[in-house]
Structures are given as C-alpha cells and as structure tokens.
Amino acid sequence: MPASAPSPEHRRAIRAASQAARAATQRSHLRAVPPMRADAAPPPSAPSRSSPMPDARGAVLDAPAVPPPPDALVQRLAVYAFEVIDGVRSVAQFGSWITPEVAAALTARRALHAERATLTRDRRRRTAMPGRAHLTAPLPHVIEATVVLHLETRSTVAAIRLEHLRDRWRATDITVL
C-alpha cells in the first residue's frame, strides 16, 4: 500500500465525520424533543367547534351563516367564464363578481385557447347551456359549486369557489375543464 493512501480506519473516520456534518446542516431546523413523562399532563386538546376559531383571514368560523348564492348566479358565472375562455366575452364584463387572480387566470386560459384555435383553424362559436348547479359549503362563508355546461357535441364542467367578502359573493377560483 502506498504511503500516501489513507488507512481504512482513517477513511471510516472521515466518512463518519462527513455524514455527521451533512446531517447537522440538513436538519439544523429540527430540534430534539424529550420523551414525555408518564406523570406529565397531556398537551392541551384542539379547541372544540363550539368555540370561535379564527381562520386564515381573521373571520370567525362560527359566525352566522350567510344564505348561499342563488343557483342562477352560479350558473351565470360558469357560462360567463366559459365565454371568456372561448373569446366571446370580455373579462371586464363580470369583473365585479371575480377577484383579480381569477381574472388573470381566465385571461391566460383565453390566450391559450386562442392560440390552439389558430393552430387548428377552428372558427366555431360554441354556445354553452348550463345544467343544474351543485353547491357545497365546506365553511360558513365559502361555497364550492360545480356546473355542467352542455355544448352541441359534448359537455364540460365549471368548478367555482365563492367566498362571502364585503357583504357579497365573489368567485375566488374558477376552473373550466
């Protein structure tokens, strides 16, 4: 064995030191938690649903429930979103019912749809007839809705999340498949 080659013990020591250094740098945000003693009090339980609990926006979950939006409004929003993506309607025509993030997303989808229509030379104007709106309420001031949009040759669906903000329902997310 040449004199410059490290011994097997030296290699193991170097490997162990590098692994320890790597583990220390990768998990520096973690800290050890001592084991729980048998005589220690249990940690406080999660608050019950009967006590008011603020959500991420500071609203109280147990606030009085707001009546859901009418089905006609949800159906209209679904059709309008489809028409924006199809290029028939401007986003500004229902801008007060949607958030700026939804407007930006619909504008981006409209650009993609226009590019695809140009490449395929598809000039058809499609008219959507809304089906029944299906509403669910995961939280008191949040409604999630789906509406099937019937076209001449096929159907598509629109998923809408509505939140009650400043005394009115506004769409915070719209997805048209």
Short mmCIF file of C-alpha atoms in Angstrom, two decimals:
data_model
loop_
_atom_site.label_atom_id
_atom_site.label_comp_id
_atom_site.label_asym_id
_atom_site.label_seq_id
_atom_site.Cartn_x
_atom_site.Cartn_y
_atom_site.Cartn_z
CA MET A 1 0.00 0.00 0.00
CA PRO A 2 1.47 3.43 -0.93
CA ALA A 3 2.37 5.75 1.91
CA SER A 4 0.00 8.50 0.68
CA ALA A 5 -3.14 6.29 0.79
CA PRO A 6 -5.26 6.71 3.96
CA SER A 7 -5.76 3.71 6.18
CA PRO A 8 -9.19 2.02 6.40
CA GLU A 9 -9.69 3.39 9.91
CA HIS A 10 -8.90 6.90 8.70
CA ARG A 11 -11.38 6.52 5.79
CA ARG A 12 -14.12 5.39 8.19
CA ALA A 13 -13.43 8.34 10.49
CA ILE A 14 -13.59 10.78 7.55
CA ARG A 15 -16.82 9.19 6.27
CA ALA A 16 -18.44 9.35 9.73
CA ALA A 17 -17.41 12.98 10.19
CA SER A 18 -18.76 13.98 6.77
CA GLN A 19 -22.04 12.17 7.40
CA ALA A 20 -22.42 13.88 10.77
CA ALA A 21 -21.68 17.28 9.22
CA ARG A 22 -24.18 16.64 6.41
CA ALA A 23 -26.86 15.56 8.89
CA ALA A 24 -26.23 18.64 11.03
CA THR A 25 -26.55 21.01 8.06
CA GLN A 26 -29.56 19.30 6.53
CA ARG A 27 -31.56 19.13 9.75
CA SER A 28 -30.43 22.26 11.51
CA HIS A 29 -34.04 23.46 11.75
CA LEU A 30 -35.06 20.39 13.76
CA ARG A 31 -34.61 20.10 17.49
CA ALA A 32 -34.78 17.14 19.81
CA VAL A 33 -37.94 16.73 21.88
CA PRO A 34 -37.55 14.99 25.22
CA PRO A 35 -39.76 11.95 25.78
CA MET A 36 -43.00 12.60 27.65
CA ARG A 37 -43.08 11.56 31.30
CA ALA A 38 -45.90 9.34 32.49
CA ASP A 39 -46.91 11.78 35.25
CA ALA A 40 -46.92 14.84 32.93
CA ALA A 41 -50.20 16.48 31.99
CA PRO A 42 -51.41 15.76 28.47
CA PRO A 43 -50.98 18.54 25.91
CA PRO A 44 -53.95 20.87 25.50
CA SER A 45 -56.51 19.48 23.12
CA ALA A 46 -57.63 21.23 19.98
CA PRO A 47 -60.35 23.81 20.52
CA SER A 48 -63.84 22.49 20.12
CA ARG A 49 -66.00 23.56 17.19
CA SER A 50 -68.36 25.33 19.57
CA SER A 51 -65.70 27.88 20.49
CA PRO A 52 -64.99 30.59 17.93
CA MET A 53 -61.82 29.84 16.00
CA PRO A 54 -60.40 32.42 13.58
CA ASP A 55 -59.42 31.18 10.15
CA ALA A 56 -56.59 32.47 7.96
CA ARG A 57 -58.46 35.66 7.08
CA GLY A 58 -59.38 36.51 10.67
CA ALA A 59 -63.06 35.67 10.22
CA VAL A 60 -64.77 33.67 12.90
CA LEU A 61 -65.86 30.21 11.77
CA ASP A 62 -68.92 30.17 13.99
CA ALA A 63 -70.25 33.46 12.64
CA PRO A 64 -73.86 33.36 11.49
CA ALA A 65 -74.19 31.56 8.20
CA VAL A 66 -74.90 33.62 5.12
CA PRO A 67 -77.54 32.32 2.71
CA PRO A 68 -75.90 30.66 -0.29
CA PRO A 69 -75.89 32.43 -3.62
CA PRO A 70 -78.78 31.66 -5.95
CA ASP A 71 -78.26 28.82 -8.42
CA ALA A 72 -78.89 31.23 -11.31
CA LEU A 73 -75.89 33.33 -10.24
CA VAL A 74 -73.59 30.31 -10.10
CA GLN A 75 -74.83 29.09 -13.49
CA ARG A 76 -74.34 32.56 -14.99
CA LEU A 77 -70.78 32.76 -13.64
CA ALA A 78 -69.97 29.36 -15.15
CA VAL A 79 -71.31 30.38 -18.57
CA TYR A 80 -69.52 33.74 -18.42
CA ALA A 81 -66.22 32.04 -17.55
CA PHE A 82 -66.68 29.63 -20.46
CA GLU A 83 -67.44 32.54 -22.80
CA VAL A 84 -64.34 34.45 -21.62
CA ILE A 85 -62.13 31.44 -22.37
CA ASP A 86 -63.88 30.92 -25.71
CA GLY A 87 -63.25 34.57 -26.65
CA VAL A 88 -66.88 35.69 -26.85
CA ARG A 89 -66.98 37.79 -23.66
CA SER A 90 -64.56 40.22 -22.03
CA VAL A 91 -63.30 39.60 -18.50
CA ALA A 92 -64.32 43.14 -17.59
CA GLN A 93 -67.99 42.29 -18.14
CA PHE A 94 -68.14 40.33 -14.92
CA GLY A 95 -65.11 41.78 -13.16
CA SER A 96 -67.05 42.78 -10.04
CA TRP A 97 -68.02 39.14 -9.42
CA ILE A 98 -64.46 37.77 -9.53
CA THR A 99 -61.15 38.50 -7.83
CA PRO A 100 -58.16 39.89 -9.76
CA GLU A 101 -56.42 36.49 -9.52
CA VAL A 102 -59.37 34.80 -11.24
CA ALA A 103 -59.38 37.50 -13.94
CA ALA A 104 -55.68 36.91 -14.61
CA ALA A 105 -56.16 33.14 -14.76
CA LEU A 106 -59.09 33.45 -17.18
CA THR A 107 -57.13 35.84 -19.38
CA ALA A 108 -54.23 33.37 -19.52
CA ARG A 109 -56.57 30.49 -20.39
CA ARG A 110 -58.17 32.67 -23.08
CA ALA A 111 -54.76 33.28 -24.69
CA LEU A 112 -54.01 29.54 -24.72
CA HIS A 113 -57.42 28.76 -26.20
CA ALA A 114 -56.98 31.42 -28.91
CA GLU A 115 -53.57 30.02 -29.82
CA ARG A 116 -54.95 26.50 -30.09
CA ALA A 117 -57.89 27.69 -32.19
CA THR A 118 -55.49 29.50 -34.53
CA LEU A 119 -53.28 26.44 -34.95
CA THR A 120 -56.20 24.11 -35.62
CA ARG A 121 -58.12 26.74 -37.68
CA ASP A 122 -61.18 26.11 -35.56
CA ARG A 123 -63.54 29.07 -36.06
CA ARG A 124 -66.66 27.57 -34.48
CA ARG A 125 -68.57 29.59 -31.96
CA ARG A 126 -69.72 27.34 -29.17
CA THR A 127 -72.77 28.10 -27.05
CA ALA A 128 -72.97 26.62 -23.56
CA MET A 129 -76.23 25.81 -21.82
CA PRO A 130 -75.79 25.43 -18.04
CA GLY A 131 -77.05 22.41 -16.19
CA ARG A 132 -78.04 22.29 -12.54
CA ALA A 133 -75.64 23.90 -10.04
CA HIS A 134 -74.36 21.62 -7.28
CA LEU A 135 -73.38 23.58 -4.16
CA THR A 136 -71.45 22.51 -1.07
CA ALA A 137 -70.40 24.59 1.92
CA PRO A 138 -67.06 23.49 3.42
CA LEU A 139 -67.07 26.60 5.65
CA PRO A 140 -69.86 29.00 6.64
CA HIS A 141 -68.76 31.78 4.27
CA VAL A 142 -67.45 29.57 1.46
CA ILE A 143 -69.40 27.82 -1.28
CA GLU A 144 -67.91 25.38 -3.76
CA ALA A 145 -70.05 24.78 -6.82
CA THR A 146 -69.93 22.72 -9.99
CA VAL A 147 -71.99 23.33 -13.10
CA VAL A 148 -72.12 21.08 -16.15
CA LEU A 149 -72.08 23.13 -19.34
CA HIS A 150 -73.79 21.38 -22.24
CA LEU A 151 -72.44 22.15 -25.71
CA GLU A 152 -73.75 20.93 -29.06
CA THR A 153 -71.40 17.95 -29.36
CA ARG A 154 -70.02 17.49 -25.85
CA SER A 155 -70.21 18.70 -22.28
CA THR A 156 -67.72 20.36 -19.99
CA VAL A 157 -67.75 21.34 -16.35
CA ALA A 158 -67.00 24.52 -14.42
CA ALA A 159 -65.85 24.40 -10.80
CA ILE A 160 -66.29 27.62 -8.84
CA ARG A 161 -65.26 28.62 -5.31
CA LEU A 162 -67.30 31.52 -3.96
CA GLU A 163 -66.48 33.42 -0.78
CA HIS A 164 -68.68 35.92 1.00
CA LEU A 165 -66.49 39.04 1.08
CA ARG A 166 -67.70 42.53 2.00
CA ASP A 167 -71.40 41.59 2.02
CA ARG A 168 -71.41 39.89 -1.38
CA TRP A 169 -70.43 36.61 -3.01
CA ARG A 170 -67.27 36.74 -5.14
CA ALA A 171 -65.62 33.96 -7.12
CA THR A 172 -62.10 33.37 -5.77
CA ASP A 173 -61.36 30.45 -8.08
CA ILE A 174 -62.90 29.29 -11.36
CA THR A 175 -61.79 26.28 -13.37
CA VAL A 176 -63.42 25.37 -16.68
CA LEU A 177 -62.37 21.98 -17.99
#
